[in-house]
Tab-separated table of C-alpha atoms in Angstrom:
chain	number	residue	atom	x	y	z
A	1	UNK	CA	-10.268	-10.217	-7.096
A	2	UNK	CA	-13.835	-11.765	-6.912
A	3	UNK	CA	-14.181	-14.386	-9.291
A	4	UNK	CA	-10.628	-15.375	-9.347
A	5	UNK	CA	-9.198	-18.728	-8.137
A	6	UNK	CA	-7.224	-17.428	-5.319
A	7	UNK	CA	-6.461	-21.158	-3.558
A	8	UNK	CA	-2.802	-21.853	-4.081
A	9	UNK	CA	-0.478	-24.295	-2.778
A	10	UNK	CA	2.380	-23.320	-0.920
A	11	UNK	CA	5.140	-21.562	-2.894
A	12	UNK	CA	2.171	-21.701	-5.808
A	13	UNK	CA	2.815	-18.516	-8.666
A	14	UNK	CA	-0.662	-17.216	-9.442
A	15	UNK	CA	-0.329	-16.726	-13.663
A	16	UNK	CA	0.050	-13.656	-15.393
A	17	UNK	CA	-3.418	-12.722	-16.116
A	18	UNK	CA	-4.606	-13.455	-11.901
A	19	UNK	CA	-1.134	-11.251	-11.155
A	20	UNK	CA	-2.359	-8.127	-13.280
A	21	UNK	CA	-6.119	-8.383	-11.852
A	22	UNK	CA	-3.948	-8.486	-8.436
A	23	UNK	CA	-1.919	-5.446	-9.042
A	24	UNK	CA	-5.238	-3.501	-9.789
A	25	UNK	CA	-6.606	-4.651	-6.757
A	26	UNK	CA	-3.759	-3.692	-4.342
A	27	UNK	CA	-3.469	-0.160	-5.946
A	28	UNK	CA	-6.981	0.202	-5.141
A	29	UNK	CA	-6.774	-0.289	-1.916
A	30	UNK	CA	-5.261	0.528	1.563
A	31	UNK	CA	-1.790	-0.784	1.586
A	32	UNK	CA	1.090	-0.142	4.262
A	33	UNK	CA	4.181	0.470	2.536
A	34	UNK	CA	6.963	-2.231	2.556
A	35	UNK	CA	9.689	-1.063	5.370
A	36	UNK	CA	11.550	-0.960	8.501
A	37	UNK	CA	8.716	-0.262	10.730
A	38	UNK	CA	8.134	-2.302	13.801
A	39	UNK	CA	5.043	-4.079	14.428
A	40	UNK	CA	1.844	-3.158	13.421
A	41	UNK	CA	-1.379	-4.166	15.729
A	42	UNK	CA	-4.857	-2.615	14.905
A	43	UNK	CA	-8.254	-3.420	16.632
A	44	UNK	CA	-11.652	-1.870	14.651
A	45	UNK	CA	-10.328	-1.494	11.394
A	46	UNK	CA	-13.286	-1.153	8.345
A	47	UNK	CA	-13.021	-3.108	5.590
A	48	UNK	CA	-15.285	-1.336	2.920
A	49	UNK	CA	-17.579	-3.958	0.592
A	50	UNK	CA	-14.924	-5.668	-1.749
A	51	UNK	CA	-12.206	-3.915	-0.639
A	52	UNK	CA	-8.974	-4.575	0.777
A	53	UNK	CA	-6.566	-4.012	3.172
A	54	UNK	CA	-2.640	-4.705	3.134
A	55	UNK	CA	-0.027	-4.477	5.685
A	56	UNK	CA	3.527	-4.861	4.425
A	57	UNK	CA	6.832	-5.054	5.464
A	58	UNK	CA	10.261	-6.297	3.457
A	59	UNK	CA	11.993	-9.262	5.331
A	60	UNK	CA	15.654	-10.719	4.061
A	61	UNK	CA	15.613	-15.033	3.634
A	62	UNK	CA	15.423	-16.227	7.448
A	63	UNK	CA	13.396	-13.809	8.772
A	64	UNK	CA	9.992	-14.473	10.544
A	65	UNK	CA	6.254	-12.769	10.263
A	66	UNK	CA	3.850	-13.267	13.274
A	67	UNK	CA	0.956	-12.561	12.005
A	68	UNK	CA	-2.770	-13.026	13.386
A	69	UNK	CA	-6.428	-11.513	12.451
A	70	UNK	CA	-10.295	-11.783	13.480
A	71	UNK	CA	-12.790	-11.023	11.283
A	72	UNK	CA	-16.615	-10.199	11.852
A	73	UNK	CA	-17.377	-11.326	8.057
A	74	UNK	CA	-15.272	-14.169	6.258
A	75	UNK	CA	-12.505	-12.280	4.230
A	76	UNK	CA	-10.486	-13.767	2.162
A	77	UNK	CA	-6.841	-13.370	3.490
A	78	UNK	CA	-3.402	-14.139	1.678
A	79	UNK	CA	0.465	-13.175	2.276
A	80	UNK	CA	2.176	-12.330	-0.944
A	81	UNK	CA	4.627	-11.156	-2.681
A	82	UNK	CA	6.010	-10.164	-6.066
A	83	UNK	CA	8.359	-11.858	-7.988
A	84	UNK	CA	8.263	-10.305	-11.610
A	85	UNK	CA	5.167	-10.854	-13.684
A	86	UNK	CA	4.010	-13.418	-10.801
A	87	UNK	CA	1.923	-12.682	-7.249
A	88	UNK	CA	3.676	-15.896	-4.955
A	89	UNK	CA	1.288	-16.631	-1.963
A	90	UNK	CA	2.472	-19.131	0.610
A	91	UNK	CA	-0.506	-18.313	2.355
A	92	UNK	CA	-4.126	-18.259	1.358
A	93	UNK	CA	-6.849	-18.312	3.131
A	94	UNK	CA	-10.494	-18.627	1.857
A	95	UNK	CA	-13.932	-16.947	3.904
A	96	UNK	CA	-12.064	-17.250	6.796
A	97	UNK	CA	-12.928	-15.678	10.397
A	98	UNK	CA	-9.460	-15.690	11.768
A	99	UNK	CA	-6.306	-17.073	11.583
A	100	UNK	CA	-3.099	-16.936	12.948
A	101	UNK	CA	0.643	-18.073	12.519
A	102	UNK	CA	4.480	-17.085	11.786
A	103	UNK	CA	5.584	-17.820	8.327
A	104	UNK	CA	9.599	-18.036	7.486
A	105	UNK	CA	10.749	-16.253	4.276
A	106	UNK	CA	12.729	-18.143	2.179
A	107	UNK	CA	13.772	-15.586	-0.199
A	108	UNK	CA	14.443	-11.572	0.638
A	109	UNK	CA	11.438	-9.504	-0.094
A	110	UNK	CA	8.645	-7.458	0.648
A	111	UNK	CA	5.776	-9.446	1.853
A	112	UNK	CA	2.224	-8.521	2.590
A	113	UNK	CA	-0.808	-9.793	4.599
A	114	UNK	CA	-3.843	-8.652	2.878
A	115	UNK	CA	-7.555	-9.094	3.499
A	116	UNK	CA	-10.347	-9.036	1.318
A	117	UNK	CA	-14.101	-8.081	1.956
A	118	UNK	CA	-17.344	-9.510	0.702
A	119	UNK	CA	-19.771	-7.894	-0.003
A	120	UNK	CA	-20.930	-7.085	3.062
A	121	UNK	CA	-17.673	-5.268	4.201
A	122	UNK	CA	-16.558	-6.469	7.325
A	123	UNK	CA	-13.935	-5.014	10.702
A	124	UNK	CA	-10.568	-7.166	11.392
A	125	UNK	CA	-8.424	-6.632	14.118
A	126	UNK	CA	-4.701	-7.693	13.114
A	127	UNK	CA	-1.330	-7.986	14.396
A	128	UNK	CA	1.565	-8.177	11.846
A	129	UNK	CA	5.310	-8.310	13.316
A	130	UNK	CA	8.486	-9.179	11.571
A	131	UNK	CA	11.060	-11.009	13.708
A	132	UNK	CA	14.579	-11.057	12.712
A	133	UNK	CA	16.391	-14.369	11.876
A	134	UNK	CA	16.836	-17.494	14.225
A	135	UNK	CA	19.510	-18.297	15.505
């Protein structure tokens, strides 16, 4: 996805033509299937130059992600998901070293944190859990 906008606001739909370049781009790459599984934490994991790396999981409206990463190199990082022709992110983050936070779904679906090299490639370590609903 180099050379495509990839700052959105909140909520934001990326257009048709960013979604399709985004759908190459996750088929390329490393992606953890959408599912039931429980947490995922990884320390050490290679990022190869330009490449990505996806952890999913499906979550129903309610439902929480904790999520959290640290980066050697600035990736850029995102949490998505597909709704038709359209890639939603309600988070994007931009060269970033590390980040952290929980994000609430507001509609059922499966939702990914992905990370993006540069072009120097870089190692993350990440921790991705779902949590079920409040209450």
């Amino acid at each position: 996805m180099t050379g495509h906008a990839r700052r959105s606001a909140p909520g934001l739909a990326l257009p048709v033509a960013s979604s399709v370049a985004l759908s190459v781009a996750l088929a390329a790459g490393c992606a953890t299937p959408a599912g039931p599984e429980g947490p995922q934490e990884v320390r050490g994991f290679s990022i190869a130059p330009y490449a990505i790396h996806e952890a999913c999981h499906r979550l129903a409206a309610g439902e929480r992600l904790d999520w959290r990463y640290e980066s050697r190199m600035p990736v850029h990082f995102n949490i998505h998901y597909h709704d038709g022709p359209s890639v939603v992110m309600p988070i994007s983050r931009d060269a970033s070293l590390g980040d952290s936070g929980i994000y609430v779904a507001t509609v059922a679906h499966d939702y990914c944190a992905m990370w993006e090299a540069g072009p120097l490639g870089t190692v993350i370590d990440f921790a991705v859990r779902p949590i079920g609903a409040a209450r």
